[in-house]
PDB file of C-alpha atoms in Angstrom:
ATOM      1  CA  UNK A  24     -22.091  55.138  -6.024  1.00  0.00           C
ATOM      2  CA  UNK A  25     -25.189  57.342  -6.231  1.00  0.00           C
ATOM      3  CA  UNK A  26     -27.102  54.577  -4.444  1.00  0.00           C
ATOM      4  CA  UNK A  27     -24.610  54.640  -1.571  1.00  0.00           C
ATOM      5  CA  UNK A  28     -24.782  58.435  -1.294  1.00  0.00           C
ATOM      6  CA  UNK A  29     -28.580  58.416  -1.352  1.00  0.00           C
ATOM      7  CA  UNK A  30     -28.760  55.837   1.452  1.00  0.00           C
ATOM      8  CA  UNK A  31     -26.427  57.957   3.570  1.00  0.00           C
ATOM      9  CA  UNK A  32     -28.474  61.102   2.923  1.00  0.00           C
ATOM     10  CA  UNK A  33     -31.671  59.211   3.815  1.00  0.00           C
ATOM     11  CA  UNK A  34     -30.217  58.212   7.186  1.00  0.00           C
ATOM     12  CA  UNK A  35     -28.995  61.771   7.842  1.00  0.00           C
ATOM     13  CA  UNK A  36     -32.456  63.125   6.972  1.00  0.00           C
ATOM     14  CA  UNK A  37     -34.147  60.514   9.192  1.00  0.00           C
ATOM     15  CA  UNK A  38     -31.859  61.445  12.096  1.00  0.00           C
ATOM     16  CA  UNK A  39     -32.714  65.127  11.719  1.00  0.00           C
ATOM     17  CA  UNK A  40     -36.439  64.385  11.520  1.00  0.00           C
ATOM     18  CA  UNK A  41     -36.344  62.154  14.614  1.00  0.00           C
ATOM     19  CA  UNK A  42     -34.475  64.895  16.478  1.00  0.00           C
ATOM     20  CA  UNK A  43     -37.081  67.436  15.364  1.00  0.00           C
ATOM     21  CA  UNK A  44     -39.855  65.161  16.647  1.00  0.00           C
ATOM     22  CA  UNK A  45     -37.967  64.730  19.903  1.00  0.00           C
ATOM     23  CA  UNK A  46     -37.838  60.928  19.739  1.00  0.00           C
ATOM     24  CA  UNK A  47     -34.042  60.954  19.867  1.00  0.00           C
ATOM     25  CA  UNK A  48     -31.545  63.347  21.401  1.00  0.00           C
ATOM     26  CA  UNK A  49     -28.163  63.976  19.907  1.00  0.00           C
ATOM     27  CA  UNK A  50     -25.132  65.656  21.399  1.00  0.00           C
ATOM     28  CA  UNK A  51     -23.463  68.291  19.250  1.00  0.00           C
ATOM     29  CA  UNK A  52     -19.731  68.877  19.755  1.00  0.00           C
ATOM     30  CA  UNK A  53     -16.644  70.113  17.948  1.00  0.00           C
ATOM     31  CA  UNK A  54     -13.424  68.250  17.269  1.00  0.00           C
ATOM     32  CA  UNK A  55     -10.130  69.953  16.442  1.00  0.00           C
ATOM     33  CA  UNK A  56      -7.947  69.113  13.451  1.00  0.00           C
ATOM     34  CA  UNK A  57      -6.218  65.739  13.916  1.00  0.00           C
ATOM     35  CA  UNK A  58      -8.150  65.022  17.116  1.00  0.00           C
ATOM     36  CA  UNK A  59      -9.712  61.577  17.442  1.00  0.00           C
ATOM     37  CA  UNK A  60     -13.464  61.081  17.667  1.00  0.00           C
ATOM     38  CA  UNK A  61     -12.888  57.516  18.858  1.00  0.00           C
ATOM     39  CA  UNK A  62     -10.079  54.949  18.708  1.00  0.00           C
ATOM     40  CA  UNK A  63      -9.628  51.386  17.529  1.00  0.00           C
ATOM     41  CA  UNK A  64     -10.672  48.979  20.305  1.00  0.00           C
ATOM     42  CA  UNK A  65     -12.544  51.643  22.284  1.00  0.00           C
ATOM     43  CA  UNK A  66     -16.106  50.876  23.514  1.00  0.00           C
ATOM     44  CA  UNK A  67     -18.475  53.315  21.832  1.00  0.00           C
ATOM     45  CA  UNK A  68     -22.198  52.843  21.258  1.00  0.00           C
ATOM     46  CA  UNK A  69     -22.840  55.871  19.044  1.00  0.00           C
ATOM     47  CA  UNK A  70     -23.360  56.878  15.440  1.00  0.00           C
ATOM     48  CA  UNK A  71     -22.074  60.244  14.211  1.00  0.00           C
ATOM     49  CA  UNK A  72     -23.475  62.783  11.759  1.00  0.00           C
ATOM     50  CA  UNK A  73     -21.044  65.277  10.226  1.00  0.00           C
ATOM     51  CA  UNK A  74     -22.525  68.788  10.272  1.00  0.00           C
ATOM     52  CA  UNK A  75     -19.385  70.569   9.055  1.00  0.00           C
ATOM     53  CA  UNK A  76     -15.770  69.663   8.487  1.00  0.00           C
ATOM     54  CA  UNK A  77     -14.286  66.319   7.516  1.00  0.00           C
ATOM     55  CA  UNK A  78     -13.451  63.038   9.250  1.00  0.00           C
ATOM     56  CA  UNK A  79     -11.406  60.067   8.095  1.00  0.00           C
ATOM     57  CA  UNK A  80     -11.656  56.523   9.383  1.00  0.00           C
ATOM     58  CA  UNK A  81      -8.553  54.362   9.447  1.00  0.00           C
ATOM     59  CA  UNK A  82      -7.145  51.148  10.820  1.00  0.00           C
ATOM     60  CA  UNK A  83      -3.750  49.429  11.074  1.00  0.00           C
ATOM     61  CA  UNK A  84      -2.422  46.155   9.777  1.00  0.00           C
ATOM     62  CA  UNK A  85      -0.698  43.646  12.029  1.00  0.00           C
ATOM     63  CA  UNK A  86       2.692  45.028  11.039  1.00  0.00           C
ATOM     64  CA  UNK A  87       1.595  48.553  12.021  1.00  0.00           C
ATOM     65  CA  UNK A  88       0.938  49.936   8.530  1.00  0.00           C
ATOM     66  CA  UNK A  89      -1.859  52.514   8.445  1.00  0.00           C
ATOM     67  CA  UNK A  90      -4.812  51.941   6.131  1.00  0.00           C
ATOM     68  CA  UNK A  91      -7.208  54.792   5.350  1.00  0.00           C
ATOM     69  CA  UNK A  92     -10.732  53.378   5.037  1.00  0.00           C
ATOM     70  CA  UNK A  93     -12.945  56.312   4.138  1.00  0.00           C
ATOM     71  CA  UNK A  94     -13.438  60.080   4.250  1.00  0.00           C
ATOM     72  CA  UNK A  95     -16.685  61.666   5.460  1.00  0.00           C
ATOM     73  CA  UNK A  96     -17.904  65.218   4.828  1.00  0.00           C
ATOM     74  CA  UNK A  97     -20.980  67.301   5.757  1.00  0.00           C
ATOM     75  CA  UNK A  98     -24.176  65.247   5.704  1.00  0.00           C
ATOM     76  CA  UNK A  99     -22.301  61.940   6.001  1.00  0.00           C
ATOM     77  CA  UNK A 100     -22.865  59.383   8.727  1.00  0.00           C
ATOM     78  CA  UNK A 101     -20.123  57.185  10.189  1.00  0.00           C
ATOM     79  CA  UNK A 102     -19.577  54.861  13.129  1.00  0.00           C
ATOM     80  CA  UNK A 103     -22.376  52.456  12.150  1.00  0.00           C
ATOM     81  CA  UNK A 104     -20.170  49.486  13.116  1.00  0.00           C
ATOM     82  CA  UNK A 105     -21.291  50.181  16.711  1.00  0.00           C
ATOM     83  CA  UNK A 106     -24.593  48.499  15.827  1.00  0.00           C
ATOM     84  CA  UNK A 107     -22.767  45.173  15.501  1.00  0.00           C
ATOM     85  CA  UNK A 108     -19.649  45.441  17.677  1.00  0.00           C
ATOM     86  CA  UNK A 109     -19.096  46.662  21.232  1.00  0.00           C
ATOM     87  CA  UNK A 110     -15.568  47.909  20.515  1.00  0.00           C
ATOM     88  CA  UNK A 111     -14.517  50.069  17.605  1.00  0.00           C
ATOM     89  CA  UNK A 112     -12.905  48.296  14.664  1.00  0.00           C
ATOM     90  CA  UNK A 113     -11.395  51.541  13.345  1.00  0.00           C
ATOM     91  CA  UNK A 114     -10.206  54.979  14.436  1.00  0.00           C
ATOM     92  CA  UNK A 115     -12.029  58.175  13.431  1.00  0.00           C
ATOM     93  CA  UNK A 116      -9.920  61.334  13.155  1.00  0.00           C
ATOM     94  CA  UNK A 117     -10.929  64.887  12.219  1.00  0.00           C
ATOM     95  CA  UNK A 118      -9.089  66.215   9.161  1.00  0.00           C
ATOM     96  CA  UNK A 119     -10.035  69.801  10.090  1.00  0.00           C
ATOM     97  CA  UNK A 120     -12.149  71.528  12.731  1.00  0.00           C
ATOM     98  CA  UNK A 121     -15.359  69.504  12.591  1.00  0.00           C
ATOM     99  CA  UNK A 122     -18.829  69.714  14.126  1.00  0.00           C
ATOM    100  CA  UNK A 123     -20.502  66.379  14.838  1.00  0.00           C
ATOM    101  CA  UNK A 124     -23.811  65.171  16.225  1.00  0.00           C
ATOM    102  CA  UNK A 125     -23.449  62.040  18.362  1.00  0.00           C
ATOM    103  CA  UNK A 126     -26.484  59.737  18.717  1.00  0.00           C
ATOM    104  CA  UNK A 127     -26.726  56.608  20.839  1.00  0.00           C
ATOM    105  CA  UNK A 128     -27.480  53.478  18.798  1.00  0.00           C
ATOM    106  CA  UNK A 129     -29.993  52.318  21.435  1.00  0.00           C
ATOM    107  CA  UNK A 130     -32.090  55.439  20.825  1.00  0.00           C
ATOM    108  CA  UNK A 131     -32.214  54.721  17.111  1.00  0.00           C
ATOM    109  CA  UNK A 132     -33.135  51.068  17.571  1.00  0.00           C
ATOM    110  CA  UNK A 133     -35.860  51.942  20.099  1.00  0.00           C
ATOM    111  CA  UNK A 134     -37.409  54.752  18.082  1.00  0.00           C
ATOM    112  CA  UNK A 135     -41.145  54.097  17.908  1.00  0.00           C
ATOM    113  CA  UNK A 136     -41.429  55.223  14.299  1.00  0.00           C
ATOM    114  CA  UNK A 137     -40.016  52.857  11.623  1.00  0.00           C
ATOM    115  CA  UNK A 138     -38.412  55.388   9.191  1.00  0.00           C
ATOM    116  CA  UNK A 139     -35.247  55.826  11.267  1.00  0.00           C
ATOM    117  CA  UNK A 140     -34.656  52.097  11.753  1.00  0.00           C
ATOM    118  CA  UNK A 141     -35.381  51.444   8.084  1.00  0.00           C
ATOM    119  CA  UNK A 142     -32.959  54.192   7.067  1.00  0.00           C
ATOM    120  CA  UNK A 143     -30.277  52.725   9.340  1.00  0.00           C
ATOM    121  CA  UNK A 144     -30.742  49.237   7.888  1.00  0.00           C
ATOM    122  CA  UNK A 145     -30.650  50.640   4.349  1.00  0.00           C
ATOM    123  CA  UNK A 146     -27.497  52.601   5.130  1.00  0.00           C
ATOM    124  CA  UNK A 147     -25.731  49.555   6.585  1.00  0.00           C
ATOM    125  CA  UNK A 148     -26.771  47.359   3.647  1.00  0.00           C
ATOM    126  CA  UNK A 149     -25.386  49.887   1.189  1.00  0.00           C
ATOM    127  CA  UNK A 150     -22.215  50.348   3.242  1.00  0.00           C
ATOM    128  CA  UNK A 151     -21.697  46.581   2.942  1.00  0.00           C
ATOM    129  CA  UNK A 152     -22.153  46.780  -0.833  1.00  0.00           C
ATOM    130  CA  UNK A 153     -19.724  49.698  -0.961  1.00  0.00           C
ATOM    131  CA  UNK A 154     -17.075  47.712   0.913  1.00  0.00           C
ATOM    132  CA  UNK A 155     -17.644  44.713  -1.367  1.00  0.00           C
ATOM    133  CA  UNK A 156     -17.059  46.993  -4.367  1.00  0.00           C
ATOM    134  CA  UNK A 157     -13.797  48.232  -2.827  1.00  0.00           C
ATOM    135  CA  UNK A 158     -12.646  44.618  -2.402  1.00  0.00           C
ATOM    136  CA  UNK A 159     -13.664  43.791  -5.985  1.00  0.00           C
ATOM    137  CA  UNK A 160     -11.707  46.812  -7.228  1.00  0.00           C
ATOM    138  CA  UNK A 161      -8.605  45.662  -5.342  1.00  0.00           C
ATOM    139  CA  UNK A 162      -8.844  42.247  -6.983  1.00  0.00           C
ATOM    140  CA  UNK A 163      -9.829  43.242 -10.522  1.00  0.00           C
ATOM    141  CA  UNK A 164      -8.353  46.722 -11.124  1.00  0.00           C
ATOM    142  CA  UNK A 165      -4.825  48.018 -11.432  1.00  0.00           C
ATOM    143  CA  UNK A 166      -3.827  50.887  -9.154  1.00  0.00           C
ATOM    144  CA  UNK A 167      -4.489  53.605 -11.770  1.00  0.00           C
ATOM    145  CA  UNK A 168      -8.079  52.429 -12.237  1.00  0.00           C
ATOM    146  CA  UNK A 169      -8.518  52.131  -8.453  1.00  0.00           C
ATOM    147  CA  UNK A 170      -7.436  55.760  -8.112  1.00  0.00           C
ATOM    148  CA  UNK A 171      -9.925  56.805 -10.801  1.00  0.00           C
ATOM    149  CA  UNK A 172     -12.720  54.932  -9.005  1.00  0.00           C
ATOM    150  CA  UNK A 173     -11.716  56.510  -5.693  1.00  0.00           C
ATOM    151  CA  UNK A 174     -11.706  60.038  -7.161  1.00  0.00           C
ATOM    152  CA  UNK A 175     -15.184  59.509  -8.622  1.00  0.00           C
ATOM    153  CA  UNK A 176     -16.307  58.243  -5.211  1.00  0.00           C
ATOM    154  CA  UNK A 177     -14.799  61.189  -3.339  1.00  0.00           C
ATOM    155  CA  UNK A 178     -16.139  63.670  -5.859  1.00  0.00           C
ATOM    156  CA  UNK A 179     -19.667  62.413  -5.300  1.00  0.00           C
ATOM    157  CA  UNK A 180     -19.310  62.161  -1.523  1.00  0.00           C
ATOM    158  CA  UNK A 181     -17.391  65.259  -0.460  1.00  0.00           C
ATOM    159  CA  UNK A 182     -17.082  67.341  -3.623  1.00  0.00           C
ATOM    160  CA  UNK A 183     -19.127  70.400  -4.525  1.00  0.00           C
ATOM    161  CA  UNK A 184     -21.021  69.330  -7.633  1.00  0.00           C
ATOM    162  CA  UNK A 185     -21.434  71.501 -10.712  1.00  0.00           C
ATOM    163  CA  UNK A 186     -22.723  69.970 -13.938  1.00  0.00           C
ATOM    164  CA  UNK A 187     -20.367  67.034 -14.579  1.00  0.00           C
ATOM    165  CA  UNK A 188     -17.567  68.089 -12.233  1.00  0.00           C
ATOM    166  CA  UNK A 189     -16.973  67.950  -8.487  1.00  0.00           C
ATOM    167  CA  UNK A 190     -14.671  70.344  -6.646  1.00  0.00           C
ATOM    168  CA  UNK A 191     -12.877  68.931  -3.597  1.00  0.00           C
ATOM    169  CA  UNK A 192     -12.069  72.020  -1.550  1.00  0.00           C
ATOM    170  CA  UNK A 193     -10.619  70.213   1.453  1.00  0.00           C
ATOM    171  CA  UNK A 194      -7.041  69.060   1.186  1.00  0.00           C
ATOM    172  CA  UNK A 195      -6.576  65.318   0.668  1.00  0.00           C
ATOM    173  CA  UNK A 196      -2.902  64.462   0.423  1.00  0.00           C
ATOM    174  CA  UNK A 197      -1.298  62.105  -2.070  1.00  0.00           C
ATOM    175  CA  UNK A 198      -0.236  59.985   0.887  1.00  0.00           C
ATOM    176  CA  UNK A 199      -3.852  59.624   1.999  1.00  0.00           C
ATOM    177  CA  UNK A 200      -4.909  58.716  -1.546  1.00  0.00           C
ATOM    178  CA  UNK A 201      -2.106  56.148  -1.651  1.00  0.00           C
ATOM    179  CA  UNK A 202      -3.353  54.549   1.584  1.00  0.00           C
ATOM    180  CA  UNK A 203      -6.876  54.216   0.151  1.00  0.00           C
ATOM    181  CA  UNK A 204      -5.751  52.927  -3.237  1.00  0.00           C
ATOM    182  CA  UNK A 205      -3.095  50.560  -1.905  1.00  0.00           C
ATOM    183  CA  UNK A 206      -0.051  51.908  -3.738  1.00  0.00           C
ATOM    184  CA  UNK A 207       2.816  54.357  -3.224  1.00  0.00           C
ATOM    185  CA  UNK A 208       2.680  58.135  -3.000  1.00  0.00           C
ATOM    186  CA  UNK A 209       4.945  58.463  -6.059  1.00  0.00           C
ATOM    187  CA  UNK A 210       2.577  56.326  -8.144  1.00  0.00           C
ATOM    188  CA  UNK A 211      -0.364  58.497  -7.094  1.00  0.00           C
ATOM    189  CA  UNK A 212       1.570  61.568  -8.256  1.00  0.00           C
ATOM    190  CA  UNK A 213       2.290  59.901 -11.600  1.00  0.00           C
ATOM    191  CA  UNK A 214      -1.343  58.893 -12.125  1.00  0.00           C
ATOM    192  CA  UNK A 215      -2.640  62.352 -11.181  1.00  0.00           C
ATOM    193  CA  UNK A 216      -0.267  63.879 -13.728  1.00  0.00           C
ATOM    194  CA  UNK A 217      -1.621  61.535 -16.413  1.00  0.00           C
ATOM    195  CA  UNK A 218      -5.191  62.389 -15.431  1.00  0.00           C
ATOM    196  CA  UNK A 219      -4.364  66.095 -15.569  1.00  0.00           C
ATOM    197  CA  UNK A 220      -2.814  65.819 -19.043  1.00  0.00           C
ATOM    198  CA  UNK A 221      -5.890  63.889 -20.201  1.00  0.00           C
ATOM    199  CA  UNK A 222      -8.163  66.595 -18.777  1.00  0.00           C
ATOM    200  CA  UNK A 223     -10.119  64.318 -16.419  1.00  0.00           C
ATOM    201  CA  UNK A 224      -8.866  66.137 -13.309  1.00  0.00           C
ATOM    202  CA  UNK A 225      -7.321  69.552 -12.807  1.00  0.00           C
ATOM    203  CA  UNK A 226      -6.135  71.869 -10.065  1.00  0.00           C
ATOM    204  CA  UNK A 227      -7.864  75.214  -9.633  1.00  0.00           C
ATOM    205  CA  UNK A 228      -6.040  78.477  -8.935  1.00  0.00           C
ATOM    206  CA  UNK A 229      -6.590  77.776  -5.227  1.00  0.00           C
ATOM    207  CA  UNK A 230      -4.986  74.324  -5.635  1.00  0.00           C
ATOM    208  CA  UNK A 231      -8.311  72.556  -5.124  1.00  0.00           C
ATOM    209  CA  UNK A 232      -8.802  69.277  -6.985  1.00  0.00           C
ATOM    210  CA  UNK A 233     -11.561  69.319  -9.613  1.00  0.00           C
ATOM    211  CA  UNK A 234     -12.863  65.906 -10.688  1.00  0.00           C
ATOM    212  CA  UNK A 235     -14.495  65.503 -14.104  1.00  0.00           C
ATOM    213  CA  UNK A 236     -16.989  62.825 -13.083  1.00  0.00           C
ATOM    214  CA  UNK A 237     -18.282  61.907 -16.549  1.00  0.00           C
ATOM    215  CA  UNK A 238     -14.835  61.657 -18.158  1.00  0.00           C
ATOM    216  CA  UNK A 239     -13.364  59.588 -15.314  1.00  0.00           C
ATOM    217  CA  UNK A 240     -16.397  57.291 -15.349  1.00  0.00           C
ATOM    218  CA  UNK A 241     -15.953  56.809 -19.107  1.00  0.00           C
ATOM    219  CA  UNK A 242     -12.302  55.938 -18.487  1.00  0.00           C
ATOM    220  CA  UNK A 243     -13.326  53.309 -15.925  1.00  0.00           C
ATOM    221  CA  UNK A 244     -15.838  51.819 -18.346  1.00  0.00           C
ATOM    222  CA  UNK A 245     -13.688  51.936 -21.484  1.00  0.00           C
ATOM    223  CA  UNK A 246     -10.113  51.912 -20.125  1.00  0.00           C
ATOM    224  CA  UNK A 247      -9.238  54.635 -22.624  1.00  0.00           C
ATOM    225  CA  UNK A 248      -7.261  57.664 -21.471  1.00  0.00           C
ATOM    226  CA  UNK A 249      -5.986  60.179 -23.997  1.00  0.00           C
ATOM    227  CA  UNK A 250      -2.766  61.681 -22.676  1.00  0.00           C
ATOM    228  CA  UNK A 251      -1.500  63.267 -25.859  1.00  0.00           C
ATOM    229  CA  UNK A 252       1.410  62.249 -28.093  1.00  0.00           C
TER     230      UNK A 252
END
């Protein structure tokens, strides 16, 4: 997961540097809570950098069931599918008031300096690996382990890191976790209670979710969770 995060940061840094040099021009704008950045099937030839706030990407199955794909926080890049497809294959929705920088893909591909293109290629390659890992988890893990893997992922992506923990200040509902894990909301509640009893996650006084990265990673590696008598 660190590899995926580093590739995303490298692309964000390359975008900022290209903007500083003046070789690309981005458009900064704000999106309100629950407003859509773009919609499934919509033509959109841009990539987006999150400056503040939070965005989720989601799609729908043929029977209309919603599937939450990913959550993006400050410093994250999303919308890279526009490099390969004319129309969007997912919907992007702000989870809170969010500031974004929108950059045309053509500008990035035509940048005269190689670092930005190389960063984009590296980001897309790692995004592919990340999606392959999600598929492998769906096939090889039970839903409790998938939730643990997701919490480690979210902690590293959108959490505020301190030593071996990550604090997720922004509200992510049990329903949203259920959509990403592929189980029911009630099961997510049950698993979170087990994790809390075992001391691998806890709620702060402000009801923020604190992820104990090392302990949850050990659980994923050893499948051992101490939940008391």
